[in-house]
Amino acid sequence: MVEPWLARLDAEWLDAVERVERAGQAHPWSRVQLMGALTDVQGSVWGIGEGQRAESGLRGFAVLSRQPFDAELQAITVTPQARRRGLAARLMTALLDEAKEWGSERLLLEVRASNLAALALYRRVGFGDDGVRRGYYPPPAGRGTGAREDALLLSYPLTGHSR
Ligand SMILES: CC(C)(COP(=O)(O)OP(=O)(O)OC[C@H]1O[C@@H](n2cnc3c(N)ncnc32)[C@H](O)[C@@H]1OP(=O)(O)O)[C@@H](O)C(=O)NCCC(=O)NCCS
């Protein structure tokens, strides 16, 4: 099997990132939000792809932001056809490496309690549970009249001092 490629993405990748986001997310970020992430000097967007290192090869991406002490995972999406091949796990490794380079103490994230695939990914990578934010998210797509949903807060220690 050919190794997937990993790269930091800039604004030139906007169309490809938007395509992946629309294909893969129930609640996709808007083009403006994606452009904001791609041009944010306080963060980075990492992409992973198969085959050509070009727009057509992009299979997934993740958005990392730099906070005063910690780094935060803002989003991660892999196209449905490319799932369960380890692409998101590889993206997470790139994010953890970059957050370490920044000197961040932890990588933080929040996730819908019902998002079992993402939770399995994060726990597999080594994230631990920090708590719950009750009713944080609007009802899941397609269940518009349902109750709001809890966010689970997870973190990964990067310095050895915080856990
Ligand atoms: C969550 C997501 C990014 C995972 O991407 P992926 O490339 O399929 O994940 P990987 O192949 O790297 O999975 C790594 C491990 O995570 C776990 N995992 C991932 N998806 C899983 C699923 N659907 N069910 C159970 N475990 C899962 C497994 O332990 C897996 O290892 P394995 O395949 O050897 O068992 C992908 O499902 C996705 O894009 N979902 C929609 C967007 C989303 O919910 N993003 C997160 C919140 S913003």
GROMACS .gro file of C-alpha atoms and ligand atoms in nm:
model
  211
    1MET     CA    1   0.000   0.000   0.000
    2VAL     CA    2   0.126   0.349  -0.085
    3GLU     CA    3   0.189   0.563   0.222
    4PRO     CA    4  -0.050   0.857   0.257
    5TRP     CA    5   0.101   1.205   0.250
    6LEU     CA    6   0.065   1.464   0.527
    7ALA     CA    7   0.107   1.838   0.476
    8ARG     CA    8   0.029   2.173   0.632
    9LEU     CA    9  -0.235   2.339   0.418
   10ASP     CA   10  -0.270   2.704   0.322
   11ALA     CA   11  -0.546   2.911   0.158
   12GLU     CA   12  -0.479   2.757  -0.182
   13TRP     CA   13  -0.637   2.437  -0.048
   14LEU     CA   14  -0.972   2.602   0.029
   15ASP     CA   15  -1.172   2.428  -0.247
   16ALA     CA   16  -1.036   2.085  -0.160
   17VAL     CA   17  -1.086   2.134   0.213
   18GLU     CA   18  -1.444   2.250   0.154
   19ARG     CA   19  -1.512   1.941  -0.058
   20VAL     CA   20  -1.386   1.710   0.218
   21GLU     CA   21  -1.580   1.902   0.484
   22ARG     CA   22  -1.909   1.884   0.291
   23ALA     CA   23  -1.860   1.515   0.216
   24GLY     CA   24  -1.766   1.421   0.569
   25GLN     CA   25  -1.938   1.644   0.825
   26ALA     CA   26  -2.300   1.641   0.939
   27HIS     CA   27  -2.250   2.003   1.051
   28PRO     CA   28  -2.000   2.139   0.795
   29TRP     CA   29  -1.807   2.458   0.854
   30SER     CA   30  -1.884   2.736   0.606
   31ARG     CA   31  -1.635   2.840   0.340
   32VAL     CA   32  -1.567   3.158   0.540
   33GLN     CA   33  -1.492   2.956   0.855
   34LEU     CA   34  -1.262   2.725   0.660
   35MET     CA   35  -1.079   3.020   0.505
   36GLY     CA   36  -1.042   3.167   0.852
   37ALA     CA   37  -0.876   2.847   0.973
   38LEU     CA   38  -0.647   2.823   0.669
   39THR     CA   39  -0.521   3.179   0.722
   40ASP     CA   40  -0.511   3.185   1.104
   41VAL     CA   41  -0.162   3.272   1.224
   42GLN     CA   42  -0.252   3.131   1.567
   43GLY     CA   43  -0.317   2.787   1.429
   44SER     CA   44  -0.262   2.538   1.153
   45VAL     CA   45  -0.454   2.311   0.920
   46TRP     CA   46  -0.306   1.969   0.840
   47GLY     CA   47  -0.418   1.766   0.544
   48ILE     CA   48  -0.377   1.400   0.461
   49GLY     CA   49  -0.410   1.246   0.119
   50GLU     CA   50  -0.359   0.946  -0.099
   51GLY     CA   51  -0.194   0.945  -0.439
   52GLN     CA   52  -0.114   1.285  -0.584
   53ARG     CA   53  -0.024   1.564  -0.342
   54ALA     CA   54  -0.294   1.775  -0.503
   55GLU     CA   55  -0.652   1.878  -0.444
   56SER     CA   56  -0.793   1.557  -0.591
   57GLY     CA   57  -0.587   1.348  -0.350
   58LEU     CA   58  -0.697   1.517  -0.028
   59ARG     CA   59  -0.889   1.274   0.194
   60GLY     CA   60  -0.898   1.450   0.529
   61PHE     CA   61  -0.790   1.751   0.728
   62ALA     CA   62  -0.772   1.877   1.085
   63VAL     CA   63  -0.770   2.225   1.237
   64LEU     CA   64  -0.546   2.303   1.534
   65SER     CA   65  -0.545   2.630   1.725
   66ARG     CA   66  -0.288   2.768   1.964
   67GLN     CA   67  -0.414   2.901   2.299
   68PRO     CA   68  -0.198   3.068   2.566
   69PHE     CA   69  -0.114   2.739   2.744
   70ASP     CA   70  -0.286   2.463   2.552
   71ALA     CA   71  -0.359   2.370   2.193
   72GLU     CA   72  -0.711   2.287   2.079
   73LEU     CA   73  -0.840   2.053   1.810
   74GLN     CA   74  -1.113   2.253   1.636
   75ALA     CA   75  -1.215   2.004   1.368
   76ILE     CA   76  -1.117   1.679   1.202
   77THR     CA   77  -1.285   1.522   0.899
   78VAL     CA   78  -1.206   1.229   0.672
   79THR     CA   79  -1.415   1.161   0.359
   80PRO     CA   80  -1.654   0.866   0.414
   81GLN     CA   81  -1.488   0.654   0.141
   82ALA     CA   82  -1.146   0.683   0.306
   83ARG     CA   83  -1.240   0.599   0.665
   84ARG     CA   84  -1.096   0.319   0.880
   85ARG     CA   85  -0.761   0.329   0.702
   86GLY     CA   86  -0.581   0.509   0.983
   87LEU     CA   87  -0.585   0.853   0.818
   88ALA     CA   88  -0.736   1.039   1.114
   89ALA     CA   89  -0.496   0.867   1.354
   90ARG     CA   90  -0.203   0.987   1.140
   91LEU     CA   91  -0.346   1.339   1.135
   92MET     CA   92  -0.368   1.331   1.514
   93THR     CA   93  -0.001   1.237   1.535
   94ALA     CA   94   0.092   1.541   1.324
   95LEU     CA   95  -0.122   1.766   1.545
   96LEU     CA   96   0.030   1.630   1.865
   97ASP     CA   97   0.381   1.685   1.725
   98GLU     CA   98   0.303   2.042   1.630
   99ALA     CA   99   0.138   2.122   1.964
  100LYS     CA  100   0.449   1.985   2.138
  101GLU     CA  101   0.666   2.212   1.923
  102TRP     CA  102   0.453   2.507   2.030
  103GLY     CA  103   0.523   2.415   2.393
  104SER     CA  104   0.152   2.354   2.462
  105GLU     CA  105   0.078   2.176   2.789
  106ARG     CA  106  -0.220   1.977   2.656
  107LEU     CA  107  -0.416   1.914   2.340
  108LEU     CA  108  -0.782   1.980   2.423
  109LEU     CA  109  -1.098   1.893   2.233
  110GLU     CA  110  -1.472   1.867   2.274
  111VAL     CA  111  -1.694   1.617   2.099
  112ARG     CA  112  -2.063   1.532   2.078
  113ALA     CA  113  -2.148   1.253   2.321
  114SER     CA  114  -2.315   1.061   2.033
  115ASN     CA  115  -2.007   1.074   1.805
  116LEU     CA  116  -1.886   0.724   1.882
  117ALA     CA  117  -1.642   0.706   1.589
  118ALA     CA  118  -1.462   1.023   1.697
  119LEU     CA  119  -1.462   0.915   2.063
  120ALA     CA  120  -1.314   0.578   1.969
  121LEU     CA  121  -1.044   0.756   1.766
  122TYR     CA  122  -0.951   0.997   2.046
  123ARG     CA  123  -0.940   0.725   2.312
  124ARG     CA  124  -0.736   0.502   2.084
  125VAL     CA  125  -0.485   0.787   2.039
  126GLY     CA  126  -0.463   0.827   2.418
  127PHE     CA  127  -0.694   1.113   2.515
  128GLY     CA  128  -0.845   1.109   2.863
  129ASP     CA  129  -1.182   1.238   2.983
  130ASP     CA  130  -1.195   1.576   3.157
  131GLY     CA  131  -1.569   1.630   3.196
  132VAL     CA  132  -1.903   1.704   3.035
  133ARG     CA  133  -2.061   2.029   2.917
  134ARG     CA  134  -2.435   1.961   2.943
  135GLY     CA  135  -2.658   2.063   2.650
  136TYR     CA  136  -2.371   2.230   2.468
  137TYR     CA  137  -2.462   2.128   2.112
  138PRO     CA  138  -2.787   2.182   1.919
  139PRO     CA  139  -2.977   1.857   1.845
  140PRO     CA  140  -2.797   1.630   1.594
  141ALA     CA  141  -2.878   1.690   1.225
  142GLY     CA  142  -3.206   1.526   1.124
  143ARG     CA  143  -3.331   1.530   1.485
  144GLY     CA  144  -3.427   1.896   1.487
  145THR     CA  145  -3.686   1.864   1.761
  146GLY     CA  146  -3.468   1.655   1.989
  147ALA     CA  147  -3.288   1.764   2.301
  148ARG     CA  148  -2.960   1.953   2.292
  149GLU     CA  149  -2.659   1.730   2.323
  150ASP     CA  150  -2.377   1.711   2.576
  151ALA     CA  151  -2.017   1.783   2.484
  152LEU     CA  152  -1.750   1.555   2.626
  153LEU     CA  153  -1.424   1.732   2.710
  154LEU     CA  154  -1.106   1.536   2.645
  155SER     CA  155  -0.737   1.615   2.669
  156TYR     CA  156  -0.398   1.469   2.590
  157PRO     CA  157  -0.107   1.570   2.817
  158LEU     CA  158   0.198   1.696   2.628
  159THR     CA  159   0.438   1.804   2.901
  160GLY     CA  160   0.402   1.535   3.163
  161HIS     CA  161   0.301   1.794   3.424
  162SER     CA  162  -0.070   1.829   3.365
  163ARG     CA  163  -0.200   1.476   3.424
  164LIG     C1  164  -1.394   1.048   1.329
  164LIG     C2  165  -1.320   1.035   1.194
  164LIG     C3  166  -1.237   1.159   1.170
  164LIG     C4  167  -1.230   0.909   1.201
  164LIG     O1  168  -1.155   0.904   1.080
  164LIG     P1  169  -1.085   0.768   1.026
  164LIG     O2  170  -0.980   0.808   0.930
  164LIG     O3  171  -1.190   0.674   0.981
  164LIG     O4  172  -1.020   0.712   1.160
  164LIG     P2  173  -0.898   0.604   1.164
  164LIG     O5  174  -0.911   0.510   1.051
  164LIG     O6  175  -0.770   0.678   1.180
  164LIG     O7  176  -0.933   0.528   1.299
  164LIG     C5  177  -0.838   0.509   1.403
  164LIG     C6  178  -0.905   0.431   1.515
  164LIG     O8  179  -1.015   0.508   1.568
  164LIG     C7  180  -1.124   0.417   1.601
  164LIG     N1  181  -1.237   0.441   1.511
  164LIG     C8  182  -1.242   0.527   1.405
  164LIG     N2  183  -1.365   0.523   1.347
  164LIG     C9  184  -1.438   0.433   1.417
  164LIG    C10  185  -1.572   0.384   1.406
  164LIG     N3  186  -1.655   0.428   1.309
  164LIG     N4  187  -1.614   0.292   1.495
  164LIG    C11  188  -1.534   0.247   1.593
  164LIG     N5  189  -1.404   0.287   1.608
  164LIG    C12  190  -1.357   0.380   1.522
  164LIG    C13  191  -1.070   0.277   1.581
  164LIG     O9  192  -1.005   0.238   1.700
  164LIG    C14  193  -0.968   0.300   1.470
  164LIG    O10  194  -0.868   0.202   1.463
  164LIG     P3  195  -0.900   0.065   1.383
  164LIG    O11  196  -0.959   0.101   1.250
  164LIG    O12  197  -0.763   0.000   1.373
  164LIG    O13  198  -0.997  -0.012   1.468
  164LIG    C15  199  -1.422   1.011   1.078
  164LIG    O14  200  -1.512   0.909   1.113
  164LIG    C16  201  -1.500   1.136   1.041
  164LIG    O15  202  -1.455   1.218   0.959
  164LIG     N6  203  -1.620   1.153   1.100
  164LIG    C17  204  -1.705   1.269   1.066
  164LIG    C18  205  -1.648   1.398   1.120
  164LIG    C19  206  -1.634   1.396   1.271
  164LIG    O16  207  -1.722   1.346   1.342
  164LIG     N7  208  -1.524   1.454   1.324
  164LIG    C20  209  -1.498   1.461   1.467
  164LIG    C21  210  -1.569   1.570   1.535
  164LIG     S1  211  -1.531   1.730   1.468
   0.00000   0.00000   0.00000
